[in-house]
mmCIF file of C-alpha atoms in Angstrom:
data_model
loop_
_atom_site.group_PDB
_atom_site.id
_atom_site.type_symbol
_atom_site.label_atom_id
_atom_site.label_comp_id
_atom_site.label_asym_id
_atom_site.label_seq_id
_atom_site.Cartn_x
_atom_site.Cartn_y
_atom_site.Cartn_z
ATOM 1 C CA UNK A 1 -12.387 -7.835 8.138
ATOM 2 C CA UNK A 2 -9.748 -10.530 8.526
ATOM 3 C CA UNK A 3 -6.278 -9.629 7.340
ATOM 4 C CA UNK A 4 -5.205 -12.561 5.212
ATOM 5 C CA UNK A 5 -2.249 -13.804 3.245
ATOM 6 C CA UNK A 6 -2.797 -11.390 0.344
ATOM 7 C CA UNK A 7 -2.718 -8.427 2.716
ATOM 8 C CA UNK A 8 0.480 -9.598 4.419
ATOM 9 C CA UNK A 9 2.114 -10.324 1.073
ATOM 10 C CA UNK A 10 1.377 -6.829 -0.228
ATOM 11 C CA UNK A 11 2.803 -5.022 2.782
ATOM 12 C CA UNK A 12 5.505 -7.452 3.867
ATOM 13 C CA UNK A 13 8.252 -5.412 2.098
ATOM 14 C CA UNK A 14 7.278 -2.315 4.098
ATOM 15 C CA UNK A 15 7.178 -4.290 7.357
ATOM 16 C CA UNK A 16 10.589 -5.817 6.677
ATOM 17 C CA UNK A 17 12.062 -2.426 5.811
ATOM 18 C CA UNK A 18 10.569 -0.775 8.916
ATOM 19 C CA UNK A 19 11.882 -3.433 11.297
ATOM 20 C CA UNK A 20 15.346 -3.924 9.813
ATOM 21 C CA UNK A 21 16.032 -0.231 9.175
ATOM 22 C CA UNK A 22 14.992 0.690 12.717
ATOM 23 C CA UNK A 23 17.132 -1.970 14.386
ATOM 24 C CA UNK A 24 19.950 -2.275 11.869
ATOM 25 C CA UNK A 25 21.635 -0.979 8.727
ATOM 26 C CA UNK A 26 19.218 0.672 6.299
ATOM 27 C CA UNK A 27 21.317 -0.532 3.350
ATOM 28 C CA UNK A 28 20.606 -4.147 4.207
ATOM 29 C CA UNK A 29 17.026 -3.251 5.075
ATOM 30 C CA UNK A 30 16.438 -1.816 1.602
ATOM 31 C CA UNK A 31 18.072 -4.746 -0.193
ATOM 32 C CA UNK A 32 16.231 -7.389 1.828
ATOM 33 C CA UNK A 33 12.907 -5.582 1.478
ATOM 34 C CA UNK A 34 13.511 -5.120 -2.261
ATOM 35 C CA UNK A 35 13.947 -8.870 -2.652
ATOM 36 C CA UNK A 36 10.682 -9.411 -0.775
ATOM 37 C CA UNK A 37 8.948 -6.782 -2.932
ATOM 38 C CA UNK A 38 10.175 -8.442 -6.127
ATOM 39 C CA UNK A 39 8.870 -11.787 -4.917
ATOM 40 C CA UNK A 40 5.469 -10.317 -3.958
ATOM 41 C CA UNK A 41 5.144 -8.552 -7.311
ATOM 42 C CA UNK A 42 6.125 -11.655 -9.281
ATOM 43 C CA UNK A 43 3.738 -13.788 -7.227
ATOM 44 C CA UNK A 44 0.760 -11.572 -8.015
ATOM 45 C CA UNK A 45 1.631 -11.154 -11.691
ATOM 46 C CA UNK A 46 1.936 -14.929 -11.975
ATOM 47 C CA UNK A 47 -1.529 -15.196 -10.446
ATOM 48 C CA UNK A 48 -2.872 -13.084 -13.311
ATOM 49 C CA UNK A 49 -3.365 -9.710 -11.652
ATOM 50 C CA UNK A 50 -2.860 -6.798 -14.093
ATOM 51 C CA UNK A 51 -0.363 -4.009 -13.492
ATOM 52 C CA UNK A 52 -3.055 -1.424 -12.779
ATOM 53 C CA UNK A 53 -4.105 -3.513 -9.767
ATOM 54 C CA UNK A 54 -0.530 -3.585 -8.444
ATOM 55 C CA UNK A 55 0.267 0.108 -8.141
ATOM 56 C CA UNK A 56 1.239 -0.111 -4.453
ATOM 57 C CA UNK A 57 3.376 -3.205 -5.007
ATOM 58 C CA UNK A 58 5.176 -1.688 -8.002
ATOM 59 C CA UNK A 59 5.680 1.546 -6.073
ATOM 60 C CA UNK A 60 7.260 -0.417 -3.222
ATOM 61 C CA UNK A 61 9.770 -2.034 -5.558
ATOM 62 C CA UNK A 62 10.652 1.340 -7.097
ATOM 63 C CA UNK A 63 11.069 3.028 -3.713
ATOM 64 C CA UNK A 64 13.198 0.254 -2.252
ATOM 65 C CA UNK A 65 15.448 0.133 -5.311
ATOM 66 C CA UNK A 66 15.994 3.903 -5.107
ATOM 67 C CA UNK A 67 16.555 3.901 -1.346
ATOM 68 C CA UNK A 68 18.898 0.934 -1.613
ATOM 69 C CA UNK A 69 21.036 2.734 -4.188
ATOM 70 C CA UNK A 70 21.016 5.953 -2.149
ATOM 71 C CA UNK A 71 21.848 4.157 1.100
ATOM 72 C CA UNK A 72 24.794 2.404 -0.525
ATOM 73 C CA UNK A 73 26.075 5.728 -1.875
ATOM 74 C CA UNK A 74 25.427 7.795 1.274
ATOM 75 C CA UNK A 75 25.194 5.323 4.183
ATOM 76 C CA UNK A 76 25.439 8.031 6.865
ATOM 77 C CA UNK A 77 22.823 10.351 5.374
ATOM 78 C CA UNK A 78 20.808 12.334 7.953
ATOM 79 C CA UNK A 79 17.734 10.760 6.348
ATOM 80 C CA UNK A 80 18.735 7.306 7.597
ATOM 81 C CA UNK A 81 16.953 7.452 10.993
ATOM 82 C CA UNK A 82 13.722 8.443 9.270
ATOM 83 C CA UNK A 83 13.766 5.725 6.619
ATOM 84 C CA UNK A 84 10.639 3.916 7.930
ATOM 85 C CA UNK A 85 8.651 7.168 7.876
ATOM 86 C CA UNK A 86 9.935 7.977 4.401
ATOM 87 C CA UNK A 87 8.640 4.605 3.224
ATOM 88 C CA UNK A 88 5.087 5.381 4.325
ATOM 89 C CA UNK A 89 5.426 8.893 2.971
ATOM 90 C CA UNK A 90 6.276 7.394 -0.399
ATOM 91 C CA UNK A 91 3.084 5.326 -0.355
ATOM 92 C CA UNK A 92 1.155 8.492 0.467
ATOM 93 C CA UNK A 93 2.773 10.281 -2.483
ATOM 94 C CA UNK A 94 1.882 7.326 -4.696
ATOM 95 C CA UNK A 95 -1.760 7.527 -3.647
ATOM 96 C CA UNK A 96 -2.003 11.315 -3.960
ATOM 97 C CA UNK A 97 -0.121 11.184 -7.265
ATOM 98 C CA UNK A 98 -2.575 8.672 -8.688
ATOM 99 C CA UNK A 99 -5.405 11.042 -7.760
ATOM 100 C CA UNK A 100 -3.639 14.018 -9.334
ATOM 101 C CA UNK A 101 -3.124 11.999 -12.507
ATOM 102 C CA UNK A 102 -6.815 11.123 -12.627
ATOM 103 C CA UNK A 103 -6.059 7.422 -12.129
ATOM 104 C CA UNK A 104 -6.900 6.551 -8.498
ATOM 105 C CA UNK A 105 -4.810 3.531 -7.557
ATOM 106 C CA UNK A 106 -7.885 1.627 -6.369
ATOM 107 C CA UNK A 107 -9.407 1.629 -9.877
ATOM 108 C CA UNK A 108 -7.419 -1.394 -11.030
ATOM 109 C CA UNK A 109 -8.197 -3.211 -7.789
ATOM 110 C CA UNK A 110 -11.935 -2.519 -7.976
ATOM 111 C CA UNK A 111 -12.080 -3.662 -11.605
ATOM 112 C CA UNK A 112 -11.042 -7.141 -10.504
ATOM 113 C CA UNK A 113 -14.284 -7.570 -8.563
ATOM 114 C CA UNK A 114 -16.913 -5.590 -10.446
ATOM 115 C CA UNK A 115 -19.012 -5.908 -13.570
ATOM 116 C CA UNK A 116 -17.185 -4.548 -16.622
ATOM 117 C CA UNK A 117 -20.108 -2.315 -17.611
ATOM 118 C CA UNK A 118 -19.458 -0.239 -14.472
ATOM 119 C CA UNK A 119 -15.791 0.443 -15.130
ATOM 120 C CA UNK A 120 -16.166 3.517 -17.326
ATOM 121 C CA UNK A 121 -19.023 5.146 -15.448
ATOM 122 C CA UNK A 122 -18.559 8.484 -13.709
ATOM 123 C CA UNK A 123 -19.933 7.083 -10.440
ATOM 124 C CA UNK A 124 -17.429 4.211 -10.435
ATOM 125 C CA UNK A 125 -14.535 6.628 -10.885
ATOM 126 C CA UNK A 126 -15.944 9.014 -8.275
ATOM 127 C CA UNK A 127 -16.282 6.225 -5.704
ATOM 128 C CA UNK A 128 -12.698 5.158 -6.325
ATOM 129 C CA UNK A 129 -11.477 8.736 -6.051
ATOM 130 C CA UNK A 130 -13.007 8.907 -2.574
ATOM 131 C CA UNK A 131 -11.611 5.490 -1.645
ATOM 132 C CA UNK A 132 -8.121 6.463 -2.777
ATOM 133 C CA UNK A 133 -8.335 9.770 -0.906
ATOM 134 C CA UNK A 134 -9.193 7.897 2.301
ATOM 135 C CA UNK A 135 -6.129 5.685 1.944
ATOM 136 C CA UNK A 136 -3.899 8.603 0.927
ATOM 137 C CA UNK A 137 -4.957 10.525 4.028
ATOM 138 C CA UNK A 138 -4.299 7.507 6.238
ATOM 139 C CA UNK A 139 -0.841 6.999 4.729
ATOM 140 C CA UNK A 140 -0.024 10.697 5.165
ATOM 141 C CA UNK A 141 -1.022 10.738 8.832
ATOM 142 C CA UNK A 142 0.872 7.495 9.436
ATOM 143 C CA UNK A 143 4.034 8.917 7.873
ATOM 144 C CA UNK A 144 3.804 12.036 10.046
ATOM 145 C CA UNK A 145 3.214 9.994 13.204
ATOM 146 C CA UNK A 146 6.091 7.652 12.350
ATOM 147 C CA UNK A 147 8.459 10.579 11.757
ATOM 148 C CA UNK A 148 7.533 12.084 15.132
ATOM 149 C CA UNK A 149 7.989 8.743 16.882
ATOM 150 C CA UNK A 150 11.355 8.151 15.224
ATOM 151 C CA UNK A 151 12.495 11.592 16.361
ATOM 152 C CA UNK A 152 11.388 11.106 19.969
ATOM 153 C CA UNK A 153 12.010 7.351 20.409
ATOM 154 C CA UNK A 154 14.071 6.037 17.466
ATOM 155 C CA UNK A 155 14.400 2.491 18.828
ATOM 156 C CA UNK A 156 10.764 1.924 19.730
ATOM 157 C CA UNK A 157 10.235 -0.760 17.097
ATOM 158 C CA UNK A 158 6.994 -2.127 18.517
ATOM 159 C CA UNK A 159 5.480 1.330 18.786
ATOM 160 C CA UNK A 160 6.521 2.096 15.213
ATOM 161 C CA UNK A 161 4.943 -1.125 13.965
ATOM 162 C CA UNK A 162 1.767 -0.297 15.896
ATOM 163 C CA UNK A 163 1.588 3.116 14.220
ATOM 164 C CA UNK A 164 2.106 1.615 10.770
ATOM 165 C CA UNK A 165 -0.349 -1.208 11.457
ATOM 166 C CA UNK A 166 -3.000 1.335 12.430
ATOM 167 C CA UNK A 167 -2.401 3.322 9.261
ATOM 168 C CA UNK A 168 -2.723 0.239 7.093
ATOM 169 C CA UNK A 169 -5.690 -1.365 8.863
ATOM 170 C CA UNK A 170 -8.014 1.374 10.140
ATOM 171 C CA UNK A 171 -9.270 2.284 6.633
ATOM 172 C CA UNK A 172 -9.633 -1.478 6.071
ATOM 173 C CA UNK A 173 -12.318 -1.391 8.780
ATOM 174 C CA UNK A 174 -14.159 1.487 7.127
ATOM 175 C CA UNK A 175 -17.807 1.310 6.057
ATOM 176 C CA UNK A 176 -18.622 -0.992 3.095
ATOM 177 C CA UNK A 177 -17.333 0.301 -0.209
ATOM 178 C CA UNK A 178 -13.806 1.215 0.883
ATOM 179 C CA UNK A 179 -11.648 -1.685 -0.325
ATOM 180 C CA UNK A 180 -8.194 -2.330 1.142
ATOM 181 C CA UNK A 181 -5.285 -1.363 -1.163
ATOM 182 C CA UNK A 182 -4.178 -4.991 -1.494
ATOM 183 C CA UNK A 183 -7.385 -6.234 -3.088
ATOM 184 C CA UNK A 184 -11.140 -5.799 -3.494
ATOM 185 C CA UNK A 185 -13.464 -5.661 -0.547
ATOM 186 C CA UNK A 186 -15.803 -8.585 -0.043
ATOM 187 C CA UNK A 187 -18.498 -6.387 1.450
ATOM 188 C CA UNK A 188 -18.665 -3.770 -1.298
ATOM 189 C CA UNK A 189 -21.961 -2.028 -2.139
ATOM 190 C CA UNK A 190 -24.139 -2.763 -5.142
ATOM 191 C CA UNK A 191 -22.083 -0.475 -7.356
ATOM 192 C CA UNK A 192 -18.960 -2.504 -6.691
ATOM 193 C CA UNK A 193 -20.404 -5.991 -6.307
ATOM 194 C CA UNK A 194 -18.755 -8.819 -8.291
ATOM 195 C CA UNK A 195 -20.274 -9.985 -11.548
ATOM 196 C CA UNK A 196 -22.606 -12.968 -10.889
ATOM 197 C CA UNK A 197 -21.191 -16.297 -11.989
ATOM 198 C CA UNK A 198 -22.699 -17.981 -15.027
ATOM 199 C CA UNK A 199 -25.868 -19.831 -14.267
ATOM 200 C CA UNK A 200 -26.691 -17.756 -11.200
ATOM 201 C CA UNK A 201 -29.013 -14.837 -10.703
ATOM 202 C CA UNK A 202 -27.764 -11.403 -9.569
#
């Protein structure tokens, strides 16, 4: 699956924060990444995507705003070196939290590419629960690996980016039916296939 503009736009705030906070001041990293997150969120809302399809993007903006405020108040916090890992950990908490709340974050994404008569079925929700669990697990493992790397080699920016890239792309290469968190999969199974356009046959 090719990683396109939509994918980069969704995760650009996290990439910016990881790079800048590893090589520089985490206060500036949070503020710069927050500006990028606000732009990405506005861009997708302007394109007509509903809020329930933008859980990860909204979570990014919330996290970066909170971290920015904390970093300004406590710039020398012992948490500072682990900021990139905390960012991925926050995404993991977002994913697990959506499962605990009974609203898997992939539901809103999948609804953008499926027939409306599927949206309230038990199977549709069950599939999305599994999909969300896959991403939540990937985010959790990525956060743990990033924390370990930051402890052992805090300035290994390329290695850190490789770890994060793996966490955000390996599930994207999963079997059909597991859509990426930035948008619907194009190779989804019959349950999740897009509604046929008018004048065409299923």
